[in-house]
XYZ file of C-alpha atoms in Angstrom:
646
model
C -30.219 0.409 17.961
C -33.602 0.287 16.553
C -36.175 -2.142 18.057
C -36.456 -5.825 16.943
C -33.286 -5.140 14.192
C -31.234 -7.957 15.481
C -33.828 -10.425 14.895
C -33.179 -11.916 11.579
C -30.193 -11.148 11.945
C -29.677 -13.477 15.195
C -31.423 -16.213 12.995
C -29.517 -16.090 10.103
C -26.559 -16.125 12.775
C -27.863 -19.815 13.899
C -27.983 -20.673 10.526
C -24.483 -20.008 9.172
C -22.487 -19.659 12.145
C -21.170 -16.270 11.426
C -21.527 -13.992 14.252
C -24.825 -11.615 14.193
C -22.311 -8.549 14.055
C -20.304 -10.335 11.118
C -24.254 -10.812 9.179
C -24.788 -7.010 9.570
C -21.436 -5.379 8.451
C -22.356 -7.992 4.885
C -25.905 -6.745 4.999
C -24.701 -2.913 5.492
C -22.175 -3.389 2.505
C -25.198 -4.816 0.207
C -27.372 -2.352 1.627
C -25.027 0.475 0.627
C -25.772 -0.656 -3.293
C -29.655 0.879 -3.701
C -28.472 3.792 -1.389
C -25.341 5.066 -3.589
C -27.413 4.628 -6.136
C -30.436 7.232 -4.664
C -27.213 9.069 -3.280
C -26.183 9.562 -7.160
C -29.787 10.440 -8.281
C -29.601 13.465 -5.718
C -29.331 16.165 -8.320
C -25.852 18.080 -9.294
C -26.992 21.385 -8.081
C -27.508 20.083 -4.448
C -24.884 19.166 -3.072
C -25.642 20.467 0.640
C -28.578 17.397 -0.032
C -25.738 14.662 -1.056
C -23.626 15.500 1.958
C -27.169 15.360 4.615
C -27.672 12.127 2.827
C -24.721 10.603 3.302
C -24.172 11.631 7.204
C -27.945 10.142 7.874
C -27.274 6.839 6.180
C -23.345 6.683 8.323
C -25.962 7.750 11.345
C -27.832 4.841 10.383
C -25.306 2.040 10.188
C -23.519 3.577 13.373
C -26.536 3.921 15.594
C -29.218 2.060 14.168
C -27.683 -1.273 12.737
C -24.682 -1.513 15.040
C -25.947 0.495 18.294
C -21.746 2.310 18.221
C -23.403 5.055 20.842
C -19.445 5.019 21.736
C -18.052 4.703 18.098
C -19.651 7.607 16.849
C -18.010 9.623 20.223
C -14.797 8.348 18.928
C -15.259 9.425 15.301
C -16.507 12.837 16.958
C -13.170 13.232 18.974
C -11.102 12.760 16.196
C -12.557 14.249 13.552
C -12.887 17.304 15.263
C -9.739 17.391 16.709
C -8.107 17.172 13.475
C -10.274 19.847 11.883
C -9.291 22.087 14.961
C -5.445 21.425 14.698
C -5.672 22.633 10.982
C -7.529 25.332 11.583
C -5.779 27.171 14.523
C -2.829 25.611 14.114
C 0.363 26.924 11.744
C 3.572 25.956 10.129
C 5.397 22.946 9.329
C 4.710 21.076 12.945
C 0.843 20.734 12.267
C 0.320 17.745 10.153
C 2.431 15.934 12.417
C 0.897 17.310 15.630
C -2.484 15.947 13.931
C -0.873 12.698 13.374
C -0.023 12.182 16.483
C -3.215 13.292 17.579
C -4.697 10.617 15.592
C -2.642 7.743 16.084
C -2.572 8.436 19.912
C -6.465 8.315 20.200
C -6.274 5.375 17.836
C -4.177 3.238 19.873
C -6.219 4.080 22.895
C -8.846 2.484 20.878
C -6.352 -0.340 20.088
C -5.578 -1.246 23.410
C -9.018 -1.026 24.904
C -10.099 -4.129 22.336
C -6.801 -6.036 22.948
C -7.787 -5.995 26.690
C -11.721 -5.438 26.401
C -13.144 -6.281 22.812
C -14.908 -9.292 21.451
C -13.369 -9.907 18.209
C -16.799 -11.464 16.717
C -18.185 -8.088 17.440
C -18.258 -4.799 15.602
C -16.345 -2.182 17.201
C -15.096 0.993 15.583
C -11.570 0.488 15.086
C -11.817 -0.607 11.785
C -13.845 2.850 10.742
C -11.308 4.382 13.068
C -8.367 2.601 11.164
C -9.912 4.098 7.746
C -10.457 7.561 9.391
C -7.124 7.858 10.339
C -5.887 7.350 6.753
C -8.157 10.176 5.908
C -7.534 12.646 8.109
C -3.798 12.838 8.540
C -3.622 13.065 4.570
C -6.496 15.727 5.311
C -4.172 17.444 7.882
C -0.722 17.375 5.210
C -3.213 18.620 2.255
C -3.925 21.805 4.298
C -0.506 22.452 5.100
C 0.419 22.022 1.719
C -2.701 24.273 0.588
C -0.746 26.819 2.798
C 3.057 26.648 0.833
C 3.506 28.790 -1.976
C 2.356 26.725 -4.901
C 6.188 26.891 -6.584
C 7.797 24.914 -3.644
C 5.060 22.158 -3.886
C 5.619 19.026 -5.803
C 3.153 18.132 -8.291
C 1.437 15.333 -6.262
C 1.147 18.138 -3.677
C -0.370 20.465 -5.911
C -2.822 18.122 -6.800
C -4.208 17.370 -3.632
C -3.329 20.607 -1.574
C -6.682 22.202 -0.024
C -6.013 25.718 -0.128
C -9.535 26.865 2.038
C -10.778 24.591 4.715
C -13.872 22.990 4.019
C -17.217 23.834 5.577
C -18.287 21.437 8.621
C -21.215 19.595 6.611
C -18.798 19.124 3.213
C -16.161 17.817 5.899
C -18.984 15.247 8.091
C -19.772 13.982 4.663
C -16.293 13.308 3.936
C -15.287 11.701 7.433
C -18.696 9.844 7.232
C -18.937 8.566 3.599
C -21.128 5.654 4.173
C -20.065 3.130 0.948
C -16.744 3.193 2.794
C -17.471 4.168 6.273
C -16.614 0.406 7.354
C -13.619 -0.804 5.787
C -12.632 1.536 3.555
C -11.156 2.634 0.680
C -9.555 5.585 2.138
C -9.193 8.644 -0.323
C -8.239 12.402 0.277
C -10.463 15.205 0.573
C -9.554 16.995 -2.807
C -11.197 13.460 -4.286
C -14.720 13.897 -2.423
C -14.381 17.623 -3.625
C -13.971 17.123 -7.046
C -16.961 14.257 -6.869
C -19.289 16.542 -4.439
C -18.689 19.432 -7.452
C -18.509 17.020 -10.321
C -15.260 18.405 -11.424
C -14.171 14.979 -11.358
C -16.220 13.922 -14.575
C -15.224 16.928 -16.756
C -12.995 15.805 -19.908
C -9.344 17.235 -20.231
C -9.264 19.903 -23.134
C -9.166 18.349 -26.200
C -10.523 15.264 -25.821
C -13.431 14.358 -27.865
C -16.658 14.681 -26.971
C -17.898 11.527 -28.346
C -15.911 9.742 -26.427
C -17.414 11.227 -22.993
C -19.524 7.994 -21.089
C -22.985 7.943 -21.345
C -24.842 9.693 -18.572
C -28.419 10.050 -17.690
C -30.573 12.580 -18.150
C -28.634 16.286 -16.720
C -26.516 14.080 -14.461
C -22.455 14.272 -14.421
C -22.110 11.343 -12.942
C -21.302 8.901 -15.660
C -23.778 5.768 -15.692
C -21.867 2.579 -13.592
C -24.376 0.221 -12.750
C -22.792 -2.293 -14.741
C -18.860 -2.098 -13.255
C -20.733 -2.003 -9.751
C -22.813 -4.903 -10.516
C -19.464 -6.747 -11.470
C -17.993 -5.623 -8.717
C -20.456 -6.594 -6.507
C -20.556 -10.078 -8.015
C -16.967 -10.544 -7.605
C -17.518 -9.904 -3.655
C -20.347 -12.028 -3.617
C -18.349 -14.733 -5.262
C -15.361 -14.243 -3.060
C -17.926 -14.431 0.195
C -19.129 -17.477 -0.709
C -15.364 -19.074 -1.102
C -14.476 -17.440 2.294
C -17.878 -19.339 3.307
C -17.179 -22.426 1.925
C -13.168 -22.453 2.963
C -13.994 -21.698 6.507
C -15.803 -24.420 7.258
C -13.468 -26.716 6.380
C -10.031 -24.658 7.429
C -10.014 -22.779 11.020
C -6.930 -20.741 11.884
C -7.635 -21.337 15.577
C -6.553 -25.313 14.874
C -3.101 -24.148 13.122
C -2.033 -24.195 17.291
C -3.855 -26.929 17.494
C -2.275 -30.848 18.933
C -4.353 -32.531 16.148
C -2.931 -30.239 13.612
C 0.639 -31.497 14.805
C -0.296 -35.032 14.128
C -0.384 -34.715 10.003
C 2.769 -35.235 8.068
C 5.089 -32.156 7.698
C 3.772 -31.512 4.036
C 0.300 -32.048 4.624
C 0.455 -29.382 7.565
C 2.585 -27.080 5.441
C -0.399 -27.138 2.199
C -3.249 -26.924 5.149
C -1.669 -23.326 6.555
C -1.003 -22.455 2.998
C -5.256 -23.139 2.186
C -6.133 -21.697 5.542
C -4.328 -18.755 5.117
C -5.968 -18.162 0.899
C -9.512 -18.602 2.936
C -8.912 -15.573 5.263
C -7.462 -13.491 2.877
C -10.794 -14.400 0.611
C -12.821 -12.917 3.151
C -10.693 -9.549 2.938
C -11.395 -9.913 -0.830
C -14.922 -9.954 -0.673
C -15.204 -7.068 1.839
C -13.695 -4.882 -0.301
C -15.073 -5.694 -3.144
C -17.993 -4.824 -2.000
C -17.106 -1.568 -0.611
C -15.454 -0.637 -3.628
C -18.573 -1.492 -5.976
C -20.706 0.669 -3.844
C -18.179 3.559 -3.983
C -17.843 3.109 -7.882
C -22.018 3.188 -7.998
C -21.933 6.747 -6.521
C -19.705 7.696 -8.969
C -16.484 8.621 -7.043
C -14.511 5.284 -8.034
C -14.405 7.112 -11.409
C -10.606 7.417 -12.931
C -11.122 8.620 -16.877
C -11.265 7.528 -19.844
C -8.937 4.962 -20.348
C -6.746 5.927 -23.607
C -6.639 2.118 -24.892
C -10.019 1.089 -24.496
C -11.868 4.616 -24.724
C -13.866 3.441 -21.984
C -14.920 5.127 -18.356
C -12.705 3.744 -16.322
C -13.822 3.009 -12.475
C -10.271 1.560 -10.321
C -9.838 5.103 -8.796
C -10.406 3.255 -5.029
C -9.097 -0.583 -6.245
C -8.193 -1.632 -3.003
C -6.861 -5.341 -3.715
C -5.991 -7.573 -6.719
C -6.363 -10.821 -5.877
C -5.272 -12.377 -9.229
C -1.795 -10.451 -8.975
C -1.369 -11.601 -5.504
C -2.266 -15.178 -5.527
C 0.112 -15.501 -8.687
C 3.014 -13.306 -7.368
C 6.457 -14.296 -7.716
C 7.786 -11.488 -5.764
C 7.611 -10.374 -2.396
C 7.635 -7.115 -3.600
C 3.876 -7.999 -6.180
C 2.632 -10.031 -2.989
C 2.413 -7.069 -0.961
C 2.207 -4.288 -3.572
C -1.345 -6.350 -5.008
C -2.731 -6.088 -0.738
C -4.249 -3.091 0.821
C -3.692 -1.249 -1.684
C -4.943 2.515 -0.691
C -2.784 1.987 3.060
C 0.374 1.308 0.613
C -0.777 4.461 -1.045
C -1.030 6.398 2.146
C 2.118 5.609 4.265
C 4.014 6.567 0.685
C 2.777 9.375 0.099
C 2.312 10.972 3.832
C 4.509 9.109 5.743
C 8.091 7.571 3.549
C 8.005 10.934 1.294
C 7.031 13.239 4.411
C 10.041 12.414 6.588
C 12.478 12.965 3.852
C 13.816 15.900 3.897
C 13.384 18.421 0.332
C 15.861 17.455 -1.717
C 16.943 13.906 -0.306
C 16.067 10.527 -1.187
C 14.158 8.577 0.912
C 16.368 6.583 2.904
C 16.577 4.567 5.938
C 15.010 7.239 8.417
C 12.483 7.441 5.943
C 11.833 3.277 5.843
C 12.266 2.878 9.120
C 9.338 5.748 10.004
C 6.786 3.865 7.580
C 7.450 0.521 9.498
C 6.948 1.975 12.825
C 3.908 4.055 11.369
C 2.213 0.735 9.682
C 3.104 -1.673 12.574
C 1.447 1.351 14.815
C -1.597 1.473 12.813
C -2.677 -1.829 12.812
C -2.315 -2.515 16.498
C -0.621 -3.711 19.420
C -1.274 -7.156 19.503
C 1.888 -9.376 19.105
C 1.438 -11.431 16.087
C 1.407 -7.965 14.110
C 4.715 -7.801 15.014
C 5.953 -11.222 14.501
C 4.467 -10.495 10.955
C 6.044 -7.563 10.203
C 9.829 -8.619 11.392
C 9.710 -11.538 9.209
C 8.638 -9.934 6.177
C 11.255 -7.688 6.322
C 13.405 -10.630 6.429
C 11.551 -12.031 3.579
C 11.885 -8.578 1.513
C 15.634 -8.485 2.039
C 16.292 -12.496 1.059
C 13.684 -11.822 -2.141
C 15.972 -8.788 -3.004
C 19.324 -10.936 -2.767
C 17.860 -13.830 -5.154
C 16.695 -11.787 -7.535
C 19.861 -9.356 -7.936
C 22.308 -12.463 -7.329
C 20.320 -15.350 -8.583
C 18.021 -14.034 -11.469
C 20.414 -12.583 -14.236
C 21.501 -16.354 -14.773
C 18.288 -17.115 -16.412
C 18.135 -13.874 -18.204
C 20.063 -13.902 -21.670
C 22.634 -11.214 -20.677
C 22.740 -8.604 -23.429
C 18.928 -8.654 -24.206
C 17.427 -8.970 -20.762
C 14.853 -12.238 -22.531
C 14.337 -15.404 -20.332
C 16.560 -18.045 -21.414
C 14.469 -21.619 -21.758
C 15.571 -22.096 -17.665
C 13.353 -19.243 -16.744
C 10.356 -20.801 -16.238
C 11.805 -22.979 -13.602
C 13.075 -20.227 -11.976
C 9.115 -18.702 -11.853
C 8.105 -21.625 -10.762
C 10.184 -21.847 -7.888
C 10.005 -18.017 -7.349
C 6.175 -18.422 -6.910
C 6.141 -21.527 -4.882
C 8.456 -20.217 -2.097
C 7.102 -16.735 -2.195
C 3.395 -18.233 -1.852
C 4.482 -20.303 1.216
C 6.722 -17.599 2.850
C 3.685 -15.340 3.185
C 1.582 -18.418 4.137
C 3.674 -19.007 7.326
C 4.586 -15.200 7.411
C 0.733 -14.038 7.853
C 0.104 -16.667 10.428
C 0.746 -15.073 13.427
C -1.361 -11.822 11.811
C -4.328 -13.978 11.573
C -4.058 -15.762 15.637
C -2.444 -12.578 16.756
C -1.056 -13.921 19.991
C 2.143 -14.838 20.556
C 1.646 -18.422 21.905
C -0.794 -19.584 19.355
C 1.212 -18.001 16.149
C 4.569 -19.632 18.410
C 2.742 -23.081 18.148
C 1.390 -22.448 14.524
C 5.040 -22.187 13.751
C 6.578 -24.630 15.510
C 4.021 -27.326 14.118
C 5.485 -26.827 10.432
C 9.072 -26.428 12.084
C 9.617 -22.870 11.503
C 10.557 -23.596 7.692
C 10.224 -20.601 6.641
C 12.360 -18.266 9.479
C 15.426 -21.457 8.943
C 15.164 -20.933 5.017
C 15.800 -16.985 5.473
C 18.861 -17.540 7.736
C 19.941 -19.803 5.074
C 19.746 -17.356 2.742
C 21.256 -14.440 4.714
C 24.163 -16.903 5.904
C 24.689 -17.934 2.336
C 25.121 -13.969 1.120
C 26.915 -12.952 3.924
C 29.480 -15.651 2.776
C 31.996 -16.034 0.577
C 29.645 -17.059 -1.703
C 28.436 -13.484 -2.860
C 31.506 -12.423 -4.260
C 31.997 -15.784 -5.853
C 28.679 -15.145 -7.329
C 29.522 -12.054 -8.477
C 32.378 -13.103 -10.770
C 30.284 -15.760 -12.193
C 27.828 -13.043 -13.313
C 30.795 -10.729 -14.707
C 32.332 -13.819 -16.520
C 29.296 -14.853 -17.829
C 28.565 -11.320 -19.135
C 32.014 -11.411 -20.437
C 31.202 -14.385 -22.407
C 28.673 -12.081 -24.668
C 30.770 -9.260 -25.015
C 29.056 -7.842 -22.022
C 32.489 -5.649 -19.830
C 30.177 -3.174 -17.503
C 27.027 -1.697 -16.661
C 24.888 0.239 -19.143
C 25.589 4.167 -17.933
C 22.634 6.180 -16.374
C 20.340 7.210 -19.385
C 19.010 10.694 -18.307
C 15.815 11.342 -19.710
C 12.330 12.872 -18.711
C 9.898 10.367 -18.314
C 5.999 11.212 -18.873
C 4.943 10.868 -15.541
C 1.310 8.823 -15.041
C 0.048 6.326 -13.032
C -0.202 3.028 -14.737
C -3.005 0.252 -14.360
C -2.302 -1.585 -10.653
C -2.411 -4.545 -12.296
C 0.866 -3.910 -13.712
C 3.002 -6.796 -12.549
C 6.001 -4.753 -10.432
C 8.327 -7.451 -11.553
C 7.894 -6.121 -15.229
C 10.569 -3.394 -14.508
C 13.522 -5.440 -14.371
C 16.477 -3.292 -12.793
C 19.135 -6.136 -12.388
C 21.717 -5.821 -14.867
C 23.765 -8.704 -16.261
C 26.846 -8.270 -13.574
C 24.323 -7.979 -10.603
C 24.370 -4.604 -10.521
C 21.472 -2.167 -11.114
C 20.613 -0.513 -14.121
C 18.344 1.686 -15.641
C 14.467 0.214 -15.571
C 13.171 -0.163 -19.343
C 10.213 1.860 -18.263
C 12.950 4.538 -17.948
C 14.298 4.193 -21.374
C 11.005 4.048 -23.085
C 9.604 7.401 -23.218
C 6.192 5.644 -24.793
C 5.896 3.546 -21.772
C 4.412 5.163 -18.164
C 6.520 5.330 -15.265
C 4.608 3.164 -11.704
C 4.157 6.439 -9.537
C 1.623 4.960 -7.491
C -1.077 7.077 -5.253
C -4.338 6.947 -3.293
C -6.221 4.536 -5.582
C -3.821 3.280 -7.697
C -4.176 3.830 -11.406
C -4.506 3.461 -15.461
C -2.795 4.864 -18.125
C -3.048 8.386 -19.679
C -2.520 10.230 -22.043
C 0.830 12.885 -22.199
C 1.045 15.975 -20.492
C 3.260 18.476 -18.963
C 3.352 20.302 -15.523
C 1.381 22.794 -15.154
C -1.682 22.094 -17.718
C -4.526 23.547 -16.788
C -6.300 20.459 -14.770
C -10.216 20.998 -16.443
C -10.811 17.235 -16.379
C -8.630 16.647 -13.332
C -9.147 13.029 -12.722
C -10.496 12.182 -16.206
C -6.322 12.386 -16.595
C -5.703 10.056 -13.481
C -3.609 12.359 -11.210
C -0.716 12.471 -13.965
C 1.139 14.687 -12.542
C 3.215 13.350 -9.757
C 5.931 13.680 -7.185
C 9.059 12.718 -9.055
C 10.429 11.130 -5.630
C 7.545 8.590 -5.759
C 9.496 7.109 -8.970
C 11.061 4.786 -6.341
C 8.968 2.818 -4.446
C 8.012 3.298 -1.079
C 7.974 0.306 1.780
C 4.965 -2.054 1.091
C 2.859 -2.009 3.866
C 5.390 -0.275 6.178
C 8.102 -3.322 4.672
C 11.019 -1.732 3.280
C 10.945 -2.440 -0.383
C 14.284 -2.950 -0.517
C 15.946 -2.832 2.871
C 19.808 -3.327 1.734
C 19.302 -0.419 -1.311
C 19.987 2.265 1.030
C 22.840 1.330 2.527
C 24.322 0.717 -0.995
C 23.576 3.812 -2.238
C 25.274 5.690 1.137
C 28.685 3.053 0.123
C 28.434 4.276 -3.243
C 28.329 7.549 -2.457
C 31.174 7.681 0.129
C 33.302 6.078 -2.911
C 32.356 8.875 -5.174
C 33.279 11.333 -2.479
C 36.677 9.302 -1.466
C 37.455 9.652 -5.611
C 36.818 13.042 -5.820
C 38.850 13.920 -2.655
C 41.694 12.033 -3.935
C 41.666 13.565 -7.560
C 41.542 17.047 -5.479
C 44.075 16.031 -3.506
C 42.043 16.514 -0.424
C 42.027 14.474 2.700
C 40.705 11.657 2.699
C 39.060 10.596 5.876
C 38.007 13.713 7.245
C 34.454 14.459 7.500
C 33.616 11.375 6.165
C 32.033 9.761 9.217
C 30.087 12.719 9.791
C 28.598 12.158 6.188
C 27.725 8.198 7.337
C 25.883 9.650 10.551
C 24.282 12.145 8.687
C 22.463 9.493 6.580
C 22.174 7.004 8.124
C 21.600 8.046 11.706
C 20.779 5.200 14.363
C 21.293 2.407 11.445
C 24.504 2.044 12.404
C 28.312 3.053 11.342
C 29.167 1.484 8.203
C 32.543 2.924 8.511
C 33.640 -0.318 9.177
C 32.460 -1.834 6.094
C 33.679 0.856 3.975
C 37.068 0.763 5.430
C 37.147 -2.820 4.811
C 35.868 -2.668 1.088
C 38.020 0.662 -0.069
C 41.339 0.384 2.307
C 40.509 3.827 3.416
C 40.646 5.210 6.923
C 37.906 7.697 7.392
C 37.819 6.759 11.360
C 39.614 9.934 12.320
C 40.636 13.220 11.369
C 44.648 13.443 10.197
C 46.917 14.931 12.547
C 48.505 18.084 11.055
């Protein structure tokens, strides 16, 4: 640490009550402002000069500010290791010998702070966290760089690295200081394309008129006004998170004081608590992503509506889209952003096998992998189990409950609708409120008492809800829906359109609910984005998007990003988990019942029988899930528990 740093720092410390640690990672993020921008002034020819700049100021903030002797050992280790395992190592085992690598040293890390760390102080497990993200997407882009380009999908194609970097283009990349602390993650392809300028060329036939304004021989677009915005906007959020803080402390959730307020009043004071931490994520990332947008690599494009630069290549959060969500499915798609990005894309879509749809396996490997990556300390957990409560009870009320306030031949909101939003956004709001909790105190007998002092309202109205749809109630329900439909002339299910949709990322703002895929009988139909071909399909990828203009696989990618990574893995059409959550954790078992009843009618119309090899199909997919034999047997009459005797 450099002599006499910690002095105003210390003072300021006395002065707001914010930990001296907690003053210098806000000071490094404002800092990191007039150094992207001398970062982007560094001319385009030089880029060996951008990349010594950047691992000098990381040095800096390491070293220097923080005095991490031991975090930059750590960020050595792995690093390094993960360079060596793609270099030397071969074949389809190496990215996940590198992940392994990486989440084993990791959770070392992990551990030591449960047992050792002072969580008012800066350690390196955040960076760490961050690094991770980077380098096992690092470690799947060089094995992909390594597959003949025809058995790649197009996402993979984009981002393969086909010749391993050089060891100061790679420090730069590990040690890119505007998001050295907290992020945004983003693959190595993307510092690439920013370190060459690639990234700012326009695709052919695009207008040059329309290409942002630069300064004098620079690439690099001008975006000291989105920073400045940006920058603002964290600023803004701090001083919430400031303000909030003082007033709402999660420590007194466990609190006997806290238990002596009336049942409502404690319910609205974890709900505010709860907004106040999450405004102090906001303005950390904010921040971060300002800086990263002022050195030019949070450029997307042009965006095709506005014919403006657009600069949400790294948005990380939306806070608007979250704070308003009626879905458990916008809560968490609207949070942590780039990590959603990153356990689809190298985690749910890498454990699939070619060919297959991401199933349970694949689910069930994201929610280990995100539970994994965040830590070992129990309120984590008690998070994560509950949401995936909450994801399965939001999917039953809005396939069951929804299409009655939906007109049922045109999909509109009947004048009842609104109530239903309302409602929707209230309980969704307060779930997550109580769900987060134990995220926030992390152990398990504070988040216990937190609970238990607004009598665990949320975990009894889930088993509510899952007792009520395991009931007789569901098929009741059902017929409702059909006899309702009936009532409009409606007798089945629109059939499957097949068309090929223009694949594109659209703005993350999109509201996911937009999409509506619950048909008028409950069942699931076609999305309209499907059956539009003017609209964009959600793909969804490190960064999160806009909209673009049309094109086909295989054009010629001049202006790479000024075309926002259009061209994308067609498996990514369906969602991945949120956060490690499954998005929809009774979908795959559905679609493994449907298909055994497709396979039981075409047996019987060949005559074939019926139960044999059928089980083997039901482990095959869904492995250690469970046998749903059971429940097939009971729904079709079918025995497909043994073979027939001959």
């Amino acid at each position: 640490m450099l002599p006499f740093i910690d002095a105003p720092f210390a003072a300021l410390s006395s002065s707001l009550g914010a930990s001296t640690d907690e003053i210098k990672l806000i000071f490094s993020f404002l800092l990191s402002y007039p150094l992207a921008g001398l970062l982007k002034r560094i001319p385009d020819d030089k880029p060996y000069q951008k990349n010594l700049f950047i691992i000098l100021v990381s040095c800096f903030y390491l070293v220097g500010l923080f005095d991490l002797w031991d975090g930059v050992r750590t960020l050595l280790i792995s690093s390094a290791g993960a360079y060596a395992i793609a270099h030397y190592i071969d074949g389809g085992f190496m990215p996940w010998i590198g992940f392994v690598f990486l989440m084993g040293h990791m959770s070392v890390n992990h551990i030591h702070r449960k047992y050792n760390g002072d969580p008012r102080l800066i350690d390196i497990t955040g960076a760490q966290m961050v690094l991770v993200m980077k380098l096992t997407a690092f470690c799947w882009n060089v094995h992909d760089g390594r597959l003949p380009e025809k058995t790649l999908s197009d996402f993979q194609k984009q981002h393969a690295v086909r010749e391993l970097p050089g060891v100061l283009d790679y420090a730069a990349y590990v040690l890119f200081f505007p998001s050295l602390m907290a992020g945004p993650a983003f693959d190595y392809v993307e510092y690439q394309r920013w370190i060459e300028t690639s990234m700012f060329q326009l695709p052919p036939g695009t207008d040059p008129a329309k290409a942002p304004p630069t300064r004098k021989k620079r690439k690099i677009p001008r975006s000291g006004t989105p920073a400045t915005i940006k920058g603002a906007y964290g600023l803004i959020w701090l001083g919430v998170f400031l303000f909030l803080s003082g007033h709402y402390d999660p420590n007194s959730l466990a609190s006997d004081e806290y238990a002596e307020y009336n049942l409502l009043r404690r319910i609205w004071i974890m709900h505010v608590t709860m907004f106040a931490v999450r405004t102090k994520y906001y303005a950390v990332w904010f921040l971060a992503e300002g800086s990263c947008i002022l050195s030019g690599i949070g450029y997307r494009g042009i965006n095709p509506t506005t014919g403006k630069a657009d600069w949400d290549r790294l948005r990380n959060v939306n806070p608007l889209k979250l704070e308003f969500a009626q879905s458990s499915h916008a809560y968490l798609g609207n949070w942590n952003i780039n990590t959603n990005n990153w356990l689809r894309s190298y985690m749910y879509l890498r454990v699939t096998p070619k060919g297959k749809k991401p199933g349970f396996r694949a689910s069930m490997a994201t929610f280990v992998t995100s539970a994994f990556w965040h830590g070992f300390e129990p309120g984590y957990y008690m998070t994560f189990v509950l949401g995936a409560f909450l994801q399965t009870t939001a999917k039953n009320t809005r396939r069951y409950i929804r299409p009655f306030f939906l007109h049922p031949t045109t999909s509109k909101p009947t004048p009842l609708k609104r109530y239903y939003d309302i409602t929707s956004y209230l309980t969704t709001q307060l779930a997550f409120s109580f769900a987060v909790t134990p995220f926030v105190l992390l152990t398990f007998p504070s988040s216990l008492a937190a609970w238990t002092h607004v009598n665990f309202y949320c975990i009894a109205g889930v088993a509510i809800s899952l007792a009520f749809f395991a009931s007789p109630a569901k098929p009741w329900i059902r017929k409702r829906q059909q006899k309702r439909a009936a009532a409009y002339g409606v007798t089945a299910k629109p059939p499957p359109v097949a068309v090929k949709p223009v694949l594109s990322e659209p703005p993350p703002t999109a509201k996911p609910e937009e999409a509506d895929t619950t048909g008028a009988d409950g069942g699931r139909t076609i999305p309209p984005a499907l059956a539009d071909l003017k609209r964009t399909i959600s793909m969804g990828s490190a960064g999160a998007g806009a909209l673009t203009p049309q094109t086909t696989p295989g054009t010629p990618r001049g202006g790479d990003e000024v075309r926002y990574d259009e061209l994308r893995d067609k498996e990514s059409l369906r969602h991945g988990p949120a956060l490690g959550l499954p998005d929809d954790p009774g979908k795959d078992l559905d679609e493994i019942m449907d298909e055994l009843r497709r396979e039981v009618e075409e047996r019987r119309r060949k005559g074939m029988s019926i139960g044999e090899g059928l089980r083997e199909a039901v482990n095959e997919k869904v492995g250690a899930a469970g046998d749903l034999v059971g429940e097939f047997r009971e729904e079709t009459g079918v025995d497909v528990g043994k073979k027939k005797k001959k």
